[in-house]
């Protein structure tokens, strides 16, 4: 199995570093960026399997990035966990189908568990050839 590449886009350098330290291992590579445009640049030029995205990036916010990803055929199904302190984001997110939503402030272990869950779902959907979307209430629907 190839190494999973996760792009962490977070304006808080120390939080991004902690996430990288908590996730990176022999099976997972973590690339950190602090700007929304850098996130898009990395994804377009180098690729990625998964994104952890801060909703409050300084140049292009996470909602805008997620909208652009969903409009781009090659990134339409890219799993994304959105980090936000605004619970109102969860309604928008149901339309944009992220892999998950983690409310800030959060415990890193909660983000690690959410990340592992999304990776497992992605791996399982590749094996079975199906795609499932889970809304924030835990319900699943097949696409």
Coordinates of C-alpha atoms in Angstrom, one line a residue:
X1 CA 0.0 0.0 0.0
X2 CA 1.3 3.5 -0.9
X3 CA 1.8 6.0 1.8
X4 CA -1.3 8.2 2.5
X5 CA -0.6 11.9 1.9
X6 CA -2.5 14.3 4.2
X7 CA -2.4 18.0 3.6
X8 CA -2.9 20.0 6.8
X9 CA -3.9 23.6 6.1
X10 CA -4.0 25.5 9.3
X11 CA -3.0 29.1 10.1
X12 CA -1.9 28.1 13.6
X13 CA 1.6 26.7 13.1
X14 CA 1.8 25.1 16.5
X15 CA -1.5 23.3 16.0
X16 CA -0.5 22.1 12.5
X17 CA 2.9 20.8 13.9
X18 CA 1.1 19.0 16.7
X19 CA -1.3 17.4 14.2
X20 CA 1.6 16.4 12.0
X21 CA 3.5 14.9 14.9
X22 CA 0.3 13.0 16.0
X23 CA -0.5 11.5 12.6
X24 CA 2.7 11.0 10.6
X25 CA 4.1 7.5 10.6
X26 CA 5.4 4.9 8.1
X27 CA 2.0 4.8 6.4
X28 CA 1.0 8.5 6.5
X29 CA 2.9 11.5 5.2
X30 CA 1.7 14.9 6.5
X31 CA 2.4 18.2 4.6
X32 CA 1.7 21.4 6.4
X33 CA 0.6 24.7 4.9
X34 CA -0.6 27.9 6.5
X35 CA -2.4 29.5 3.5
X36 CA -5.4 28.4 1.5
X37 CA -3.8 29.1 -1.8
X38 CA -0.8 27.0 -0.8
X39 CA -3.2 24.1 0.0
X40 CA -4.7 24.3 -3.5
X41 CA -1.2 24.6 -5.0
X42 CA 0.1 21.5 -3.2
X43 CA -3.0 19.5 -4.1
X44 CA -2.8 20.5 -7.8
X45 CA 1.0 20.1 -8.2
X46 CA 1.8 17.2 -5.8
X47 CA -1.5 15.6 -5.0
X48 CA -3.0 14.4 -1.8
X49 CA -5.3 11.7 -0.4
X50 CA -6.9 13.7 2.3
X51 CA -7.1 17.3 3.7
X52 CA -7.5 18.7 7.2
X53 CA -8.7 22.2 6.6
X54 CA -8.9 25.2 8.9
X55 CA -12.1 27.2 8.1
X56 CA -10.3 30.4 9.1
X57 CA -7.3 30.6 6.9
X58 CA -6.1 34.1 6.2
X59 CA -6.0 34.3 2.4
X60 CA -8.8 32.0 1.3
X61 CA -11.0 30.5 4.0
X62 CA -11.7 26.8 4.3
X63 CA -15.3 27.1 3.1
X64 CA -14.0 28.7 -0.1
X65 CA -11.4 26.0 -0.6
X66 CA -13.9 23.2 0.1
X67 CA -16.3 24.8 -2.5
X68 CA -13.5 24.9 -5.1
X69 CA -12.5 21.3 -4.4
X70 CA -16.1 20.1 -4.8
X71 CA -16.4 22.0 -8.1
X72 CA -13.2 20.4 -9.5
X73 CA -13.8 16.9 -10.9
X74 CA -10.4 15.5 -9.8
X75 CA -11.0 16.6 -6.2
X76 CA -14.8 16.2 -5.9
X77 CA -14.5 13.1 -3.7
X78 CA -11.4 14.1 -1.8
X79 CA -12.0 13.5 1.9
X80 CA -11.8 16.7 3.9
X81 CA -12.1 17.3 7.7
X82 CA -13.0 21.0 8.3
X83 CA -11.8 22.6 11.6
X84 CA -14.1 25.4 12.7
X85 CA -15.2 27.2 15.8
X86 CA -18.5 28.1 14.1
X87 CA -21.2 25.4 14.4
X88 CA -23.1 27.2 11.6
X89 CA -20.5 25.7 9.3
X90 CA -22.0 22.3 9.8
X91 CA -25.1 23.1 7.8
X92 CA -23.0 24.4 4.8
X93 CA -20.9 21.3 5.1
X94 CA -23.7 18.9 4.5
X95 CA -23.9 20.3 1.0
X96 CA -20.2 20.2 0.4
X97 CA -19.7 16.7 1.7
X98 CA -16.6 16.9 3.8
X99 CA -15.3 13.7 5.5
X100 CA -15.9 15.3 8.8
X101 CA -16.2 18.4 11.0
X102 CA -14.2 19.0 14.1
X103 CA -15.2 22.0 16.3
X104 CA -12.4 24.2 17.6
X105 CA -11.0 24.1 20.2
X106 CA -10.4 20.4 20.0
X107 CA -8.3 17.7 21.6
X108 CA -5.7 16.4 19.1
X109 CA -6.7 12.8 19.9
X110 CA -10.3 13.6 18.7
X111 CA -8.9 14.8 15.4
X112 CA -6.6 11.8 15.1
X113 CA -9.6 9.5 15.7
X114 CA -11.7 11.4 13.1
X115 CA -8.8 11.2 10.6
X116 CA -8.4 7.5 11.1
X117 CA -12.1 6.9 10.6
X118 CA -12.1 8.8 7.3
X119 CA -9.0 6.9 6.2
X120 CA -10.6 3.6 7.0
X121 CA -13.8 4.6 5.2
X122 CA -11.8 5.7 2.1
X123 CA -9.8 2.5 2.2
X124 CA -12.9 0.4 2.5
X125 CA -14.8 2.2 -0.3
X126 CA -11.8 1.6 -2.6
X127 CA -11.9 -2.1 -1.8
X128 CA -15.7 -2.4 -2.3
X129 CA -16.0 0.2 -5.2
X130 CA -18.7 2.2 -3.3
X131 CA -18.7 5.6 -1.8
X132 CA -20.5 6.6 1.3
X133 CA -21.1 10.0 2.8
X134 CA -21.6 10.4 6.5
X135 CA -23.5 13.4 7.7
X136 CA -22.7 15.0 11.1
X137 CA -25.4 13.0 12.8
X138 CA -23.7 9.7 11.9
X139 CA -26.2 8.6 9.2
X140 CA -24.7 7.2 6.0
X141 CA -26.0 7.4 2.5
X142 CA -24.6 5.7 -0.5
X143 CA -23.8 7.8 -3.6

